[in-house]
CSV table of C-alpha atoms in Angstrom, one decimal:
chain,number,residue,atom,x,y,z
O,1,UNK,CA,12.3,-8.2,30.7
O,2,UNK,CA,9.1,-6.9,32.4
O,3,UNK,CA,8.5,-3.1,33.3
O,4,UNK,CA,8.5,-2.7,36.9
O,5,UNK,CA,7.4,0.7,37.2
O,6,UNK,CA,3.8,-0.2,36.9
O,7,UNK,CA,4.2,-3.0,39.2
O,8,UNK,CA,6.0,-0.5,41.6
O,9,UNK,CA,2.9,1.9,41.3
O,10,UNK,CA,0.1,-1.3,41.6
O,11,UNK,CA,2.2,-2.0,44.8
O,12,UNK,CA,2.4,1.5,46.5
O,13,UNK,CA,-0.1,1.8,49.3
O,14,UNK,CA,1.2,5.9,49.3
O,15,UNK,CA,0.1,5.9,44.8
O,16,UNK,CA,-2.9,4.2,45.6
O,17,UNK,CA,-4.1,6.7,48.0
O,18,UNK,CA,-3.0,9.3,45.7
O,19,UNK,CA,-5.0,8.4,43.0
O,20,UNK,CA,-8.2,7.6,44.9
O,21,UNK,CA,-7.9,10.6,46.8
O,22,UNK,CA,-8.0,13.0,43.9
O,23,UNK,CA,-10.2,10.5,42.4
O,24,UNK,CA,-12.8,11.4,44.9
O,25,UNK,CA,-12.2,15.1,44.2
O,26,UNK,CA,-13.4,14.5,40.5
O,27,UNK,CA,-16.5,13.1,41.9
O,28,UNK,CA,-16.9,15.5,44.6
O,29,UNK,CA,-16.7,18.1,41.3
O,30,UNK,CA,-18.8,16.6,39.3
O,31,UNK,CA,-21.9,14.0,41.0
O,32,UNK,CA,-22.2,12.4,37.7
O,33,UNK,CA,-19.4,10.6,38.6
O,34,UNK,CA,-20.6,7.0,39.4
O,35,UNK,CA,-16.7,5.4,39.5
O,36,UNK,CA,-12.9,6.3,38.8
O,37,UNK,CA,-10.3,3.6,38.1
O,38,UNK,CA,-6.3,3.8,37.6
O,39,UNK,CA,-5.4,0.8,35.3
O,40,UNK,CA,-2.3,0.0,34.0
O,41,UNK,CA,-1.3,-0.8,30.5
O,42,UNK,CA,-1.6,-4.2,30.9
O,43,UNK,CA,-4.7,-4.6,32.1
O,44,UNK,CA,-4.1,-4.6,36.1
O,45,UNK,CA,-6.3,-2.3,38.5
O,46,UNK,CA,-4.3,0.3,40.6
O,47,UNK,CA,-6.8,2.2,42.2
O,48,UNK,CA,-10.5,3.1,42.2
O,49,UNK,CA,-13.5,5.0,43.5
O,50,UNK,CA,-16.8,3.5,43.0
O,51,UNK,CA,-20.0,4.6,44.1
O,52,UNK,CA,-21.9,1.3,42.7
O,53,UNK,CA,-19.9,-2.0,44.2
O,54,UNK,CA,-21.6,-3.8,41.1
O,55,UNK,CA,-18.9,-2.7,39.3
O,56,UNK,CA,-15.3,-4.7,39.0
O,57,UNK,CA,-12.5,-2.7,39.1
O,58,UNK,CA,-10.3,-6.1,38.0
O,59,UNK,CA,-12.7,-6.8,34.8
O,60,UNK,CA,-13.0,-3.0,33.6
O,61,UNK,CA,-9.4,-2.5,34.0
O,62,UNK,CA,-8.8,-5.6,31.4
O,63,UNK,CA,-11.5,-3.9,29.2
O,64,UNK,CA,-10.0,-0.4,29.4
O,65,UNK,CA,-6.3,-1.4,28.8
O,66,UNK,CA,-7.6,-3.7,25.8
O,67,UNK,CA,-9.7,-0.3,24.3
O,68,UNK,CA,-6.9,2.2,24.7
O,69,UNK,CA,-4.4,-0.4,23.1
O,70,UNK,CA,-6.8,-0.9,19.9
O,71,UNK,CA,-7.6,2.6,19.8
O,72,UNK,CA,-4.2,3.5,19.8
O,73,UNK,CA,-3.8,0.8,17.3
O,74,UNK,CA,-6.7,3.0,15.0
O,75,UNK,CA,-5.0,6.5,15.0
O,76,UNK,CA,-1.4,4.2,14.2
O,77,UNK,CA,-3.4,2.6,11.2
O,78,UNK,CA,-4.6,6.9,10.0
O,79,UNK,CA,-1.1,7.8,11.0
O,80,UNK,CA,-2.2,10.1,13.9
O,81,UNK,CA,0.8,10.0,16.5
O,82,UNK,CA,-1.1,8.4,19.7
O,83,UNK,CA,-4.6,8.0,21.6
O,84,UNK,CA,-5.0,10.3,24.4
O,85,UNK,CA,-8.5,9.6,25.3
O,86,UNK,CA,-11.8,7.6,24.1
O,87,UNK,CA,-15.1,8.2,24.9
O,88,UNK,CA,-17.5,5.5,25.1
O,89,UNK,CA,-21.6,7.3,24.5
O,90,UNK,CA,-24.7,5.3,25.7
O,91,UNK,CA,-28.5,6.0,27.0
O,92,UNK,CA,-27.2,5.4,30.6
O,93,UNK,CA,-24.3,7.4,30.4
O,94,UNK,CA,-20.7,8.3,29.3
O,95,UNK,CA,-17.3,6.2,30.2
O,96,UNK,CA,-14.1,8.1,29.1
O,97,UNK,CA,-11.0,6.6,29.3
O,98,UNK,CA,-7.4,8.4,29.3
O,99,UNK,CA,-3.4,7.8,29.4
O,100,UNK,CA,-2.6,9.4,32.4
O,101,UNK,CA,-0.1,12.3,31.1
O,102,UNK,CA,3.6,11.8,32.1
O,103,UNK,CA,3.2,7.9,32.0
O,104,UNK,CA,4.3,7.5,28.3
O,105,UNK,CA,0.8,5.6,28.2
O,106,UNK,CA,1.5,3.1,31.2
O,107,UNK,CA,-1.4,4.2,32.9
O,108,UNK,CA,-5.3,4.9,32.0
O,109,UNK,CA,-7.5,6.6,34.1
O,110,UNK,CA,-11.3,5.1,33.5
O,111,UNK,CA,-14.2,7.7,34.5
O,112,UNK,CA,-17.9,6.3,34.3
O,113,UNK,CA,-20.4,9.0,34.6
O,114,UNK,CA,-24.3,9.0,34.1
O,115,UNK,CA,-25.6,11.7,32.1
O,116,UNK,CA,-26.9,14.2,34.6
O,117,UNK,CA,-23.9,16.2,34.1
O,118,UNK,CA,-22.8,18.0,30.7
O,119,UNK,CA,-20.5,16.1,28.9
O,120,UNK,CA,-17.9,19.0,28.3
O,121,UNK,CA,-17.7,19.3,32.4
O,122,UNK,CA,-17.4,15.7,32.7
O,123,UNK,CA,-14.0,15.9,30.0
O,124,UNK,CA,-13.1,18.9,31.8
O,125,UNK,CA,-13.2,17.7,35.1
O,126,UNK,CA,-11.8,14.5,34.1
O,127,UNK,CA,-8.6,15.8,32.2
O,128,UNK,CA,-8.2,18.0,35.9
O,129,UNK,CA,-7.8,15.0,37.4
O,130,UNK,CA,-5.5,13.2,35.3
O,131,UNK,CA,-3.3,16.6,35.6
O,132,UNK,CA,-3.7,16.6,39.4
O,133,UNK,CA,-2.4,13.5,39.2
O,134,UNK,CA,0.2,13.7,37.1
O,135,UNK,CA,1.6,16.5,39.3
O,136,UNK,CA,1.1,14.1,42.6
O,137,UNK,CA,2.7,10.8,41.0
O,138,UNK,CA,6.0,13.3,39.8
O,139,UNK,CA,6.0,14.1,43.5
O,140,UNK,CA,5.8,10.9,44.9
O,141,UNK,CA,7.4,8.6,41.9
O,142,UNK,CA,10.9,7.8,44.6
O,143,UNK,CA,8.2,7.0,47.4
O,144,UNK,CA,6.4,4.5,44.8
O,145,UNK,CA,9.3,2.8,44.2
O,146,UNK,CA,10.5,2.5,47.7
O,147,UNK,CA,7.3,1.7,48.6
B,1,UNK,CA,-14.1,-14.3,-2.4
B,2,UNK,CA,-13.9,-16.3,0.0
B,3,UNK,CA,-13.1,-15.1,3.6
B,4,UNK,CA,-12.3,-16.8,6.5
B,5,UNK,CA,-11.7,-15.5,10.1
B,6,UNK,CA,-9.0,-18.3,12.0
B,7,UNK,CA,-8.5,-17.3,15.9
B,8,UNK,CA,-4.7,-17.9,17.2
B,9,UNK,CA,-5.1,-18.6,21.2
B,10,UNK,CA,-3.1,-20.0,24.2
B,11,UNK,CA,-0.6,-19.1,27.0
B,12,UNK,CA,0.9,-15.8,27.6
B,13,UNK,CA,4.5,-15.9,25.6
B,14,UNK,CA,3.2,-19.2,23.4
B,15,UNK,CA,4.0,-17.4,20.4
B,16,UNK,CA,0.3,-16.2,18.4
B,17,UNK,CA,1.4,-12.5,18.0
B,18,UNK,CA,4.4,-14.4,16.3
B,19,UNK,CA,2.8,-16.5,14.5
B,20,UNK,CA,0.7,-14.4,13.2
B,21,UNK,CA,3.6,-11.4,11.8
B,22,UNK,CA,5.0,-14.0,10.0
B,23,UNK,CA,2.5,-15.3,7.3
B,24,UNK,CA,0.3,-11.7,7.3
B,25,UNK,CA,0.9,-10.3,4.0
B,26,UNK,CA,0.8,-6.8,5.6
B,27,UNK,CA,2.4,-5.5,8.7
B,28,UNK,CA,0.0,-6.7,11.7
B,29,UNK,CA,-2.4,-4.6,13.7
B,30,UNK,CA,-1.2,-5.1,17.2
B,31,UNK,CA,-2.3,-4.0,20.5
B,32,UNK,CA,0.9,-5.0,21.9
B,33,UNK,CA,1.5,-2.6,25.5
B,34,UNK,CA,4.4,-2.6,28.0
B,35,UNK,CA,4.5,-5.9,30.2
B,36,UNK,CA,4.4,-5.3,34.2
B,37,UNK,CA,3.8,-8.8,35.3
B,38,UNK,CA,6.9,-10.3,36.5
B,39,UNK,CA,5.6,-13.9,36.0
B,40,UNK,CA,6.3,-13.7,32.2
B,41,UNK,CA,10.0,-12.5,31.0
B,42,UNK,CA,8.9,-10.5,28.1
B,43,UNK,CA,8.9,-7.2,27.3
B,44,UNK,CA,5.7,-6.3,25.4
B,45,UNK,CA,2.2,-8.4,25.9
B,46,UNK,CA,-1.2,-8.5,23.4
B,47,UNK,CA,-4.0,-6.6,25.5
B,48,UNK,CA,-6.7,-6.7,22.7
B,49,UNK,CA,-6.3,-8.2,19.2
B,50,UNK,CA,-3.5,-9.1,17.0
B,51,UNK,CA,-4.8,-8.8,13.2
B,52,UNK,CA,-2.9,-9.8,10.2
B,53,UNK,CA,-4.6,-11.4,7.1
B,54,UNK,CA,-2.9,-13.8,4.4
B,55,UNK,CA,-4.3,-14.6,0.9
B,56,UNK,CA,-4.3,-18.6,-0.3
B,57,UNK,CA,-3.6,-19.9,-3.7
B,58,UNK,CA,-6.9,-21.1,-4.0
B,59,UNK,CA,-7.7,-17.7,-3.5
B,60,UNK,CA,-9.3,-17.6,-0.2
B,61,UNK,CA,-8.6,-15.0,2.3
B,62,UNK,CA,-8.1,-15.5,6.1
B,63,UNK,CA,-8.1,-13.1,8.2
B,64,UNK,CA,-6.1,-13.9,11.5
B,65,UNK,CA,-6.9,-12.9,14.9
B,66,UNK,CA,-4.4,-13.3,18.4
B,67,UNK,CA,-6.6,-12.9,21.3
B,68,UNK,CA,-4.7,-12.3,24.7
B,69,UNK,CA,-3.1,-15.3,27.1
B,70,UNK,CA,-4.0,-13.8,30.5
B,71,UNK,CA,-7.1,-14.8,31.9
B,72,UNK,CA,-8.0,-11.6,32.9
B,73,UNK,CA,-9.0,-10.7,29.0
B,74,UNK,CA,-10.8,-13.3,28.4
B,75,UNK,CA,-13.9,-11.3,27.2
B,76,UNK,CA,-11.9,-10.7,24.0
B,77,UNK,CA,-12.2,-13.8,23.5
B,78,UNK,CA,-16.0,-14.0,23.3
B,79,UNK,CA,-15.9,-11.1,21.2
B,80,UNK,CA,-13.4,-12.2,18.7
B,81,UNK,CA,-14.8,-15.8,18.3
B,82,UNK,CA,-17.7,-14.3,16.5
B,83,UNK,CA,-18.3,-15.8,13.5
B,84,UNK,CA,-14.6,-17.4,13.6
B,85,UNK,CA,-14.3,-20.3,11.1
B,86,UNK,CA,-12.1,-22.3,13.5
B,87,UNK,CA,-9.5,-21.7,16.4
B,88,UNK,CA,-5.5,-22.5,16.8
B,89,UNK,CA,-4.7,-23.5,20.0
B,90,UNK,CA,-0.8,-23.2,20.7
B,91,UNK,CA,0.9,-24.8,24.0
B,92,UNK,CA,3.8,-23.4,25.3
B,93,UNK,CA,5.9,-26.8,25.8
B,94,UNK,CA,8.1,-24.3,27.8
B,95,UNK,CA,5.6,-24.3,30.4
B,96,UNK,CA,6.2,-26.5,33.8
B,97,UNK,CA,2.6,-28.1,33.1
B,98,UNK,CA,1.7,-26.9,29.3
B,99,UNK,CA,-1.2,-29.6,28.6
B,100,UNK,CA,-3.0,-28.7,32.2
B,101,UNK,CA,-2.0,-24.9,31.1
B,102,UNK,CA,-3.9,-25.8,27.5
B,103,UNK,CA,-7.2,-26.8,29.4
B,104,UNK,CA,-8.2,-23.3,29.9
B,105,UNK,CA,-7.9,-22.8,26.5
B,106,UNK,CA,-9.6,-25.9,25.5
B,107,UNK,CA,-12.3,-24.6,27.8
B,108,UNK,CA,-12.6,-21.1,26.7
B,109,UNK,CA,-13.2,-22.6,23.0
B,110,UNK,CA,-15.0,-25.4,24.0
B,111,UNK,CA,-17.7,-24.8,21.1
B,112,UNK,CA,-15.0,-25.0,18.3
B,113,UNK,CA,-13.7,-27.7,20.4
B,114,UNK,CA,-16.4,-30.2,20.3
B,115,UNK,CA,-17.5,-29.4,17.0
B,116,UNK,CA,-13.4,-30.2,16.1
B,117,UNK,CA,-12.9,-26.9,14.1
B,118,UNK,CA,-9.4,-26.3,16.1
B,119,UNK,CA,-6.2,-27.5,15.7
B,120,UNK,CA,-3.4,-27.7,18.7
B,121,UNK,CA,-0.5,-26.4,18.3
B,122,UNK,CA,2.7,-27.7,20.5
B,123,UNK,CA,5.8,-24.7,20.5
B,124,UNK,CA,9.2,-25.5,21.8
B,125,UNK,CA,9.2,-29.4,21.2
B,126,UNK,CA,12.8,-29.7,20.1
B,127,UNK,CA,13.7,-27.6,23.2
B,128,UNK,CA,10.8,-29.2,25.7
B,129,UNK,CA,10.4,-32.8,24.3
B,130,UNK,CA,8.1,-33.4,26.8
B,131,UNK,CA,5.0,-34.3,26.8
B,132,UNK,CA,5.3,-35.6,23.4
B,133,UNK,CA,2.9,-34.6,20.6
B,134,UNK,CA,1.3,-38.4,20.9
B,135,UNK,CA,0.9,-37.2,24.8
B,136,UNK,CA,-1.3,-34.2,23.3
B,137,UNK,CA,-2.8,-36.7,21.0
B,138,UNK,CA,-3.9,-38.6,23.9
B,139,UNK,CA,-5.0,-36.2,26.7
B,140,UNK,CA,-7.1,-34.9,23.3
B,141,UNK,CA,-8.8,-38.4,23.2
B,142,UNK,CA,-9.4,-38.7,26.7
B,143,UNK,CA,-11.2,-35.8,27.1
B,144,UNK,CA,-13.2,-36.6,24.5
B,145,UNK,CA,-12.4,-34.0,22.3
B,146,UNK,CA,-9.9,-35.5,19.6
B,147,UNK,CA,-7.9,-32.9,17.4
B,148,UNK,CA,-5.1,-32.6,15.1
B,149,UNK,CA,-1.9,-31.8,17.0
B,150,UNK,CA,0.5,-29.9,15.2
B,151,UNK,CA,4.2,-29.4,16.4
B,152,UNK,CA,5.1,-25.8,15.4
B,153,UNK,CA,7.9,-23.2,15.2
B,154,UNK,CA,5.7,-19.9,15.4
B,155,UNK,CA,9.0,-18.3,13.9
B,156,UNK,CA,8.9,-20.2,11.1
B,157,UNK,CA,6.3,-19.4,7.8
B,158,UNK,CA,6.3,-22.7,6.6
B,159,UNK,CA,5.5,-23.9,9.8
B,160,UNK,CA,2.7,-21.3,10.7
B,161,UNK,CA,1.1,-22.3,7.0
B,162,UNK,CA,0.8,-26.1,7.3
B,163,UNK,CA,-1.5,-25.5,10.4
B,164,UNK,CA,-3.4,-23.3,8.9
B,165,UNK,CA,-3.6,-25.6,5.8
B,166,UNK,CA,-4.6,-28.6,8.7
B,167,UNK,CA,-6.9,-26.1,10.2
B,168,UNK,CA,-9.0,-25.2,6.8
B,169,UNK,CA,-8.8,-29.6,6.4
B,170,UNK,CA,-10.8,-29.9,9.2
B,171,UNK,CA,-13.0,-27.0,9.5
């Protein structure tokens, strides 16, 4: 009854180092970049960059699955079609969080920035990244699940 | 009016988003997202909040909130707790150990707990008769925190609606 393509993907040595490595990309980019994250759906931490080790990958891949499901929840409840992002603003910085295209919402990518960098770069640079990829996991979707 | 806030908790697959469609008077809000972990054999899982709300004949309002199973969400938990009136606590008779199971549960609401504003809730009985609601009643006892055990068909209205009737008795 479970999906196992996200367990497939939380598995695969050759997804993880996909993600991270075009996770480090975005924060060679853009320096505001303090950590990246691939959750899935449910709540389970794929893969991540993090500059500051303070910060769980396990715990803020529970918190971003349970924001993108209640935000998705909010634009069901105004009758908007889905959630494709969500931006969380604070003095210390910015967190965005996004469904990776092409996953049908089985995967979020988490960004947390500081604010040294302008906040339309940051989305920009983000949403790259996602695409990237998007266009990687396509690729190597076979080798996940053999993995 | 008055309103209440009631908190369904428990296992993964115990049966709160269930519980909870069945006596809201609107279609829930549910944060329900596509299961990957093999350990449970369901399909969809709560990663946030269920919400549904239900109006008494005495005219009191309660709104209902389903907080995840897995551990790993646990900080909804915290956050939904707020300002709850009391918490139902189902146990999954299903489960290879479902009172040692309940003790995280019993743990992660141990302030509504002690102060006896919950009520637990035993699922699959007639399927699982064992332990026995009077081995609930018990364990309850012995860990010094005695509560009204309830056995309960989260499929089932009428079932769903005594609880919360023993729930607003003892709260």
């Amino acid at each position: 009854m479970h999906d196992d393509s996200m367990r497939l993907w939380r598995e695969s040595p050759v997804f993880k180092a996909v993600c991270r490595a075009e996770m480090d990309e975005l924060r060679n980019s853009t320096p505001s970049v303090q950590a990246g994250i691939i959750a899935t759906a449910d709540g389970f931490d794929v893969a991540d960059v993090c500059v500051n080790d303070t910060y769980s990958p396990a715990r803020l891949s529970a918190m971003a699955s349970s924001m993108m499901a209640l935000a998705g929840a909010v634009a069901r409840e105004v009758e908007y079609p889905n959630c494709e992002s969500l931006i969380v603003e604070s003095s210390g910085g910015k967190t965005i969080m996004m469904s990776l295209p092409g996953t049908d919402g089985r995967l979020v990518l988490l960004v947390i920035a500081d604010n040294s960098a302008s906040f339309g770069m940051l989305l920009m640079h983000a949403r790259q990244c996602a695409h990237r990829i998007q266009k990687r996991l396509n690729l190597t979707t076979d080798g996940a699940a053999e993995s | 009016m008055i309103e209440h806030k009631i908190i369904f908790a428990g296992p993964t697959g115990a049966g709160k988003t269930t519980a909870i469609g069945q006596v809201s008077e609107r279609p829930p809000v549910s944060t329900d997202v596509i299961n990957s972990d093999a350990r449970y054999n369901k399909a969809t899982t709560t990663v946030a909040i269920d919400f549904g709300e239900i109006t008494l004949d005495a005219g009191e309002k309660l709104r209902l909130y389903g907080v995840p199973g897995q551990h790993r969400f646990s900080f909804v938990w915290d956050i939904a707790a707020r300002g709850a009136l009391g918490v139902i606590l189902i146990a999954d008779n299903s489960l290879p150990e479902p009172m040692k199971e309940l003790q995280f549960y019993l743990d992660g609401f141990a302030s509504f707990v002690k102060s006896g504003a919950a009520v637990v809730v035993v699922n699959r009985l007639e399927t699982h008769p064992s332990p026995s609601q009077e081995d609930y009643v018990n364990m309850l006892i012995a860990r010094g925190t005695p509560l009204p055990v309830c056995a309960c068909d989260p499929r089932k209205k009428e079932d769903v609606l005594t609880v919360l009737d023993v729930l607003l008795t003892v709260c």
